XYZ file of C-alpha atoms in Angstrom:
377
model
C 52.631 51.905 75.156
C 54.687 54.525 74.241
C 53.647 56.941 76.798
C 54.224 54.386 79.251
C 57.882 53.670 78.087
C 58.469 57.596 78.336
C 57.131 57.923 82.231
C 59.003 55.216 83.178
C 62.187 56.423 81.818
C 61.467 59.343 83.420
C 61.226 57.611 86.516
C 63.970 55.609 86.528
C 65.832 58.673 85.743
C 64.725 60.754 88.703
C 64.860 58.106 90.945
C 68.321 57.425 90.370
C 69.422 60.991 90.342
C 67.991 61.381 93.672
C 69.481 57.926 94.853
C 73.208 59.153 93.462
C 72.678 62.770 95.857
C 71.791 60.589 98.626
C 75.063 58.163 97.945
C 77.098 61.225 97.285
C 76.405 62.667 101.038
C 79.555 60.891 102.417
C 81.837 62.263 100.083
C 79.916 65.641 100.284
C 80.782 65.503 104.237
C 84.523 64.535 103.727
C 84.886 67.157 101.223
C 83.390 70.372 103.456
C 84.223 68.712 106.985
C 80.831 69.074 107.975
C 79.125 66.469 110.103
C 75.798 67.414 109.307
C 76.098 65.472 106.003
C 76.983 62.346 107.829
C 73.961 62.812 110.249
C 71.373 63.737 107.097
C 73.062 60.924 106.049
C 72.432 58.728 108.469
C 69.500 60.007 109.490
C 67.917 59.498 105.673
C 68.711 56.225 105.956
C 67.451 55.640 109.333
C 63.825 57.107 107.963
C 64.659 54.494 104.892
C 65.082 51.470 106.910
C 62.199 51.799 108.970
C 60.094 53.257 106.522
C 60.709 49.683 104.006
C 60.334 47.385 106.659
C 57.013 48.950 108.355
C 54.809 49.648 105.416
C 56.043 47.085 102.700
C 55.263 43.536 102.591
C 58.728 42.476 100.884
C 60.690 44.394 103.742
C 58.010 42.918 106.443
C 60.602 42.579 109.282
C 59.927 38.383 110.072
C 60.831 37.465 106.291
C 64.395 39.386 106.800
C 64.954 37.882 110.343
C 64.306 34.509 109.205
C 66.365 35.245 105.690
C 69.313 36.862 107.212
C 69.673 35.027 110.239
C 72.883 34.495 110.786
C 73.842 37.264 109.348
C 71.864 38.932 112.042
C 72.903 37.250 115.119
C 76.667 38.005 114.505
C 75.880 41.973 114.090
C 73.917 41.714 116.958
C 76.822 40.616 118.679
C 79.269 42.514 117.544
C 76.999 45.916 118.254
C 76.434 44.156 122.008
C 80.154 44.083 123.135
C 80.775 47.566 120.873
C 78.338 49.184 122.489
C 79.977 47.552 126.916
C 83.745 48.984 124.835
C 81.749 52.484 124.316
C 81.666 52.478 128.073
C 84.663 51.191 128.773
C 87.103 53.401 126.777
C 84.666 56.228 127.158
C 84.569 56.778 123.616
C 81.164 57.432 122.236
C 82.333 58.059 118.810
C 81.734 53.980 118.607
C 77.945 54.714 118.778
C 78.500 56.265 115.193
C 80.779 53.683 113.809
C 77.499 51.010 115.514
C 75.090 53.027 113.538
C 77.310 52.826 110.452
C 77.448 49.046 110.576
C 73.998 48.500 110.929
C 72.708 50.783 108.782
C 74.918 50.145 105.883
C 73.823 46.452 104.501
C 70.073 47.152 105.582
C 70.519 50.578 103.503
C 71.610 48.606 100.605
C 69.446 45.302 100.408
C 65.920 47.954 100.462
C 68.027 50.169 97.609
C 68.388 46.608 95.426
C 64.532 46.099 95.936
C 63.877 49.735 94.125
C 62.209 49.304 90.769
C 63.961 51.611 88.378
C 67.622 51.370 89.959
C 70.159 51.854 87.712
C 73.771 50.892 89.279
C 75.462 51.068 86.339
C 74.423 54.981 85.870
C 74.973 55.820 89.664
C 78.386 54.831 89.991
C 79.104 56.201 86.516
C 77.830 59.627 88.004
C 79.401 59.064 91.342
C 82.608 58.292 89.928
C 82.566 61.524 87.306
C 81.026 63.807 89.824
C 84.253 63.106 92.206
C 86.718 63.435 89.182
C 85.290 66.944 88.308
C 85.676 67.839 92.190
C 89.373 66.751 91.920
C 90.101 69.092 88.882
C 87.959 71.916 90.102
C 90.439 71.624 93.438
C 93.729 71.402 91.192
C 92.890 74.104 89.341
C 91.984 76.025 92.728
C 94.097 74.753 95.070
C 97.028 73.280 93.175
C 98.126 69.683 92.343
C 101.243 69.416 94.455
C 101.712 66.689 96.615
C 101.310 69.603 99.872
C 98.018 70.948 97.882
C 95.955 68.000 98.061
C 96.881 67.609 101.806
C 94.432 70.758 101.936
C 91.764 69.364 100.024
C 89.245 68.252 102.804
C 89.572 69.956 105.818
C 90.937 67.048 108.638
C 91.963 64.441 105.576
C 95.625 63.534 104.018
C 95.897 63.056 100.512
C 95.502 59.387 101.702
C 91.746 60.101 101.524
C 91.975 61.817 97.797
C 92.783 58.288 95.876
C 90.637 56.113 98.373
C 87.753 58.098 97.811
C 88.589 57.827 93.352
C 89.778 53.773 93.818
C 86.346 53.141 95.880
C 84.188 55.065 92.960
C 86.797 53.652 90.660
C 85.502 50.140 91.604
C 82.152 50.600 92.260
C 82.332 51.793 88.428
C 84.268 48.855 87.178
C 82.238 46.406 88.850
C 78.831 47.678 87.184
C 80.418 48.020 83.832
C 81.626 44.410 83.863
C 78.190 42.867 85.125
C 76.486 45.146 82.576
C 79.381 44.637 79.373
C 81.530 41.775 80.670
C 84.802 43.644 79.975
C 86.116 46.548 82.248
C 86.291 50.287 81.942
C 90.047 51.570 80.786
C 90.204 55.178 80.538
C 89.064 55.750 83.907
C 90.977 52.954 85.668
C 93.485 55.114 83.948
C 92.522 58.317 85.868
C 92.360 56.737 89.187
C 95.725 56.314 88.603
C 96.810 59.353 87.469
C 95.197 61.071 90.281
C 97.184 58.401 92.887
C 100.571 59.261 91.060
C 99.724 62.967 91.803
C 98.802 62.230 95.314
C 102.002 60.274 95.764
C 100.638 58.011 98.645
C 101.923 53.735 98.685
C 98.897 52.536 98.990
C 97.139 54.399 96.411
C 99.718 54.119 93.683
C 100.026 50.460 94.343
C 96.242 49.476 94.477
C 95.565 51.819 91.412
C 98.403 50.410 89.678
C 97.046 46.466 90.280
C 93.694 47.844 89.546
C 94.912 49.576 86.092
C 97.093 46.403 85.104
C 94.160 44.030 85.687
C 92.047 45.847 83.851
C 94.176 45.956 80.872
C 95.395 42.280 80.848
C 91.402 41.098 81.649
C 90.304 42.603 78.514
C 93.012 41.603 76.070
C 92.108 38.125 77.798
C 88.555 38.161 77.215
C 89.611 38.851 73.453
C 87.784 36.107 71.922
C 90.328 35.830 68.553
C 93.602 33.636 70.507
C 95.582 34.706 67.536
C 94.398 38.972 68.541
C 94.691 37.613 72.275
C 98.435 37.051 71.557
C 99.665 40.043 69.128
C 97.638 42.512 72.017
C 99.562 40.812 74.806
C 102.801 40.875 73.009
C 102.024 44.434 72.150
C 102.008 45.425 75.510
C 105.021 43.524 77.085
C 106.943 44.944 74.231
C 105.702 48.518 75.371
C 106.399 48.031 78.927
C 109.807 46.842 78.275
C 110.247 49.660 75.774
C 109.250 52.440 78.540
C 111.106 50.371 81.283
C 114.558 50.395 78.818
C 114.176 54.166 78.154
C 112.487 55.518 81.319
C 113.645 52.659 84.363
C 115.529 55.167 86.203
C 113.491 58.391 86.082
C 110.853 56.240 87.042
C 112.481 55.032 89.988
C 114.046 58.660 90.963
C 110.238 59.618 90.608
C 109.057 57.519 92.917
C 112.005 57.545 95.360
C 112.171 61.158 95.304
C 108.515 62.670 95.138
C 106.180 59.679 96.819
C 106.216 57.841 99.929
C 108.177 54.516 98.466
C 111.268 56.313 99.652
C 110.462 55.273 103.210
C 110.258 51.580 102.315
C 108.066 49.026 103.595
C 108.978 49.116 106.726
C 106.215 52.043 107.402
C 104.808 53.746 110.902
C 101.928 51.929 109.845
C 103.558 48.097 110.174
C 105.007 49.345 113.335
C 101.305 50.063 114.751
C 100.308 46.819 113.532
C 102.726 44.820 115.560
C 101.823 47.010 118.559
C 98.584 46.695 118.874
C 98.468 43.271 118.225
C 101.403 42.774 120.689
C 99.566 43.957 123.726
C 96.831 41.975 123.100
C 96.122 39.139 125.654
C 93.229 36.477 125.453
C 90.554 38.706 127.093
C 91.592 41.640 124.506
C 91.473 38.791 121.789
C 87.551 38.479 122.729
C 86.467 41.890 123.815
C 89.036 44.087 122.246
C 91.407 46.733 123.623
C 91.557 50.105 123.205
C 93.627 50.997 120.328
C 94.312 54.339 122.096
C 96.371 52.759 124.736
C 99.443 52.491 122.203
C 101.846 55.179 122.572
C 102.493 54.799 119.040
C 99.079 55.636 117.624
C 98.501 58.058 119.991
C 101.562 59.956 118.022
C 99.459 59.504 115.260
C 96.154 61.307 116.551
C 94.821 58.155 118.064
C 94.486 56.495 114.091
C 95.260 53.546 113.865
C 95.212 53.359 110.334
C 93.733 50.275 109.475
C 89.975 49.818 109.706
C 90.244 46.183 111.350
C 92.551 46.927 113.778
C 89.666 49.398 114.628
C 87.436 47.227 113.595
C 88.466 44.491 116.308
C 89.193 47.360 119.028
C 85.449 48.605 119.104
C 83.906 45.089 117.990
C 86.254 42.275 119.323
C 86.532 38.826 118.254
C 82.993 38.943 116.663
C 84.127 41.151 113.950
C 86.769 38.660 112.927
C 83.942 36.478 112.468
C 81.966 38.255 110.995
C 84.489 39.374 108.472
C 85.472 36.024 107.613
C 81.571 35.306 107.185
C 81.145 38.617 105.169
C 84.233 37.379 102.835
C 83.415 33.527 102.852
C 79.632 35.173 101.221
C 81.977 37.335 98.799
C 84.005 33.950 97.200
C 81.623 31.370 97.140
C 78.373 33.439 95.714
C 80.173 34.993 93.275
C 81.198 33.242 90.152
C 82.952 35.710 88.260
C 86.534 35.967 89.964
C 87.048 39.122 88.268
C 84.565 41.203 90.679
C 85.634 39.108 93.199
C 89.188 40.275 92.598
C 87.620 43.566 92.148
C 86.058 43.931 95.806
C 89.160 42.396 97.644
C 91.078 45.598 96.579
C 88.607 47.227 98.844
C 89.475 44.990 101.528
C 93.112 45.627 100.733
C 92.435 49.690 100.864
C 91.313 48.723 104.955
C 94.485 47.512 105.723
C 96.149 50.881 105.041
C 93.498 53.171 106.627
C 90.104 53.696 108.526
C 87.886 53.750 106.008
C 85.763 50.373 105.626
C 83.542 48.434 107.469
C 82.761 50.333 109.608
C 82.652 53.286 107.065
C 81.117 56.269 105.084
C 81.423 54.014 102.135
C 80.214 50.359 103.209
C 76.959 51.373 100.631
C 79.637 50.151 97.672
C 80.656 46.631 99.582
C 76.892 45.655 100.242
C 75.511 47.041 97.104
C 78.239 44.804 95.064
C 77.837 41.991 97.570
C 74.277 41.847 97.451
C 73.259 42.179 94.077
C 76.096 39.612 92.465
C 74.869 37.094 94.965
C 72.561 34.268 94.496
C 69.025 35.647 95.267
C 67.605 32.880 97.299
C 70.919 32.732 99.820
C 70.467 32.467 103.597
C 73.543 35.094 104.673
């Protein structure tokens, strides 16, 4: 029995080592600018897919049809009219975005079915494996808000604190179905490293991220008399630091991150034109996000991944957003990881990075294992 024990920890270990290179290709390809990550990546979990469905009975390709119907028929549709758009803005880089939004929640409902996986230990190592890249690159490169600009060839310092909040959350998601209390120190780190990128978004997702964290475990104190001298403790010390620090902080942030352009941002401004130009057949089909002067001036990004998502997808994206989110609320009775995978959803408003993206694995995975097992999606 004890031999047994032993082999299958060493299993479990193994397999989830390998399973945390494979999840780490993404990162590996924003990091060298390399493509051929993202096509082993793909590719791997092309071989993955197929390889489940065709020679294992619980992946036998009927049972998912029938079980993921509907989820089915509306990426069916949306890869239909992405695939006429593909022709008709003669931009094939929507066959990869396609591939990425099929692949993605098959890739992670076959990963869910593996015996010995561990998510708590893969985003653990995801998330430190990232943090040591960040330090090796300070220490290399600099920590300056022009040095990380250089980090990964092609990428702003925009994509620096995604990449840590998305393995930040992935993390604190795992911890809190595995301890029922979330991780501090690192929430901590994710928003150190956003501070030292000095990008809006970053800071301000971070900064929710960090707060929630903090207040959710004082709350799930279960002494109300330690619940109210911990909550007291820290109002006192943010009124303490606001008192003695309020206007360095301010001149900080003014001064040294993007806050000092206001809300009003480029990025509002491409909102309201793309949606502008939109009439009913762009409403169904989409339009060609390329078309606007504006985000042309901006190398043709629109930076927001569902004003991309509707341009390549059309109106069955929106639907099948509001299907993928509708899943999200009502399957999922802890509001704190619900909470927790909205900030993701937030993080797409700002920039092209989610569904369709490198790092969908971290939506589906959460989705799908928090969910009730027997659901119809």
């Amino acid at each position: 029995m004890k031999y047994k024990t032993i082999y299958a920890n060493i299993i479990s270990y193994i397999t989830n080592i390998i399973l945390t290179a494979f999840l780490l290709l993404p990162i590996v390809r924003i990091i060298t600018g390399n493509t051929f990550w993202l096509y082993l990546y793909i590719a791997l979990s092309i071989i993955t897919i197929i390889f489940s469905l065709i020679i294992n009975y619980k992946y036998r390709i009927s049972k998912f049809i029938i079980k993921y119907r509907y989820f089915i028929i509306i990426s069916f549709l949306c890869i239909i009219i992405s695939l006429f758009n593909c022709i008709r803005y003669n931009n094939y880089s929507i066959l990869l975005f396609s591939c990425l939004f099929i692949i993605s929640p098959l890739l992670s409902y076959i990963i869910l079915k593996l015996k010995y996986l561990n998510l708590l230990f893969i985003s653990r190592l995801i998330l430190i494996s990232y943090i040591l890249i960040i330090i090796t690159f300070m220490l290399r490169k600099g920590a300056t808000p022009d040095d990380f600009n250089h980090y990964f060839p092609g990428n702003s310092r925009n994509t620096v604190s995604e990449i840590q909040l998305f393995c930040q959350i992935f993390y604190s998601c795992c911890f809190l179905k595995k301890h029922g209390r979330l991780p501090i120190l690192s929430a901590v780190i994710t928003f150190a490293i956003s501070i030292l990128t000095f990008g809006r978004s970053g800071i301000l997702l971070s900064g929710i991220l960090l707060c929630y964290t903090i207040f959710s475990n004082i709350l799930s104190v279960k002494s109300s008399q330690l619940k109210i001298l911990l909550m007291i403790a820290i109002i006192f010390l943010i009124l303490i630091l606001l008192k003695n620090y309020y206007i360095d902080i301010i001149n900080y942030l003014v001064l040294n991150t993007n806050f000092n352009s206001g809300l009003e941002t480029s990025r509002l401004a491409i909102y309201k034109s793309y949606i502008g130009n939109l009439n009913f057949s762009d409403i169904i089909i989409g339009e060609d996000f390329r078309k606007s002067e504006l985000i042309l001036e901006y190398n043709s990004n629109p930076h927001n991944s569902f004003i991309r998502g509707h341009s390549y997808f059309g109106i069955t994206y929106i639907i099948w957003l509001i299907y993928l989110i509708d899943i999200l609320i009502k399957n999922n009775a802890d509001y704190k990881f619900t909470f927790l995978i909205m900030l993701i959803f937030a993080r797409g408003f700002f920039d092209t990075s989610i569904l369709p993206g490198f790092f969908d694995y971290i939506i589906y995975l959460l989705i799908l294992d928090n969910i009730n097992k027997d659901i119809t999606l």
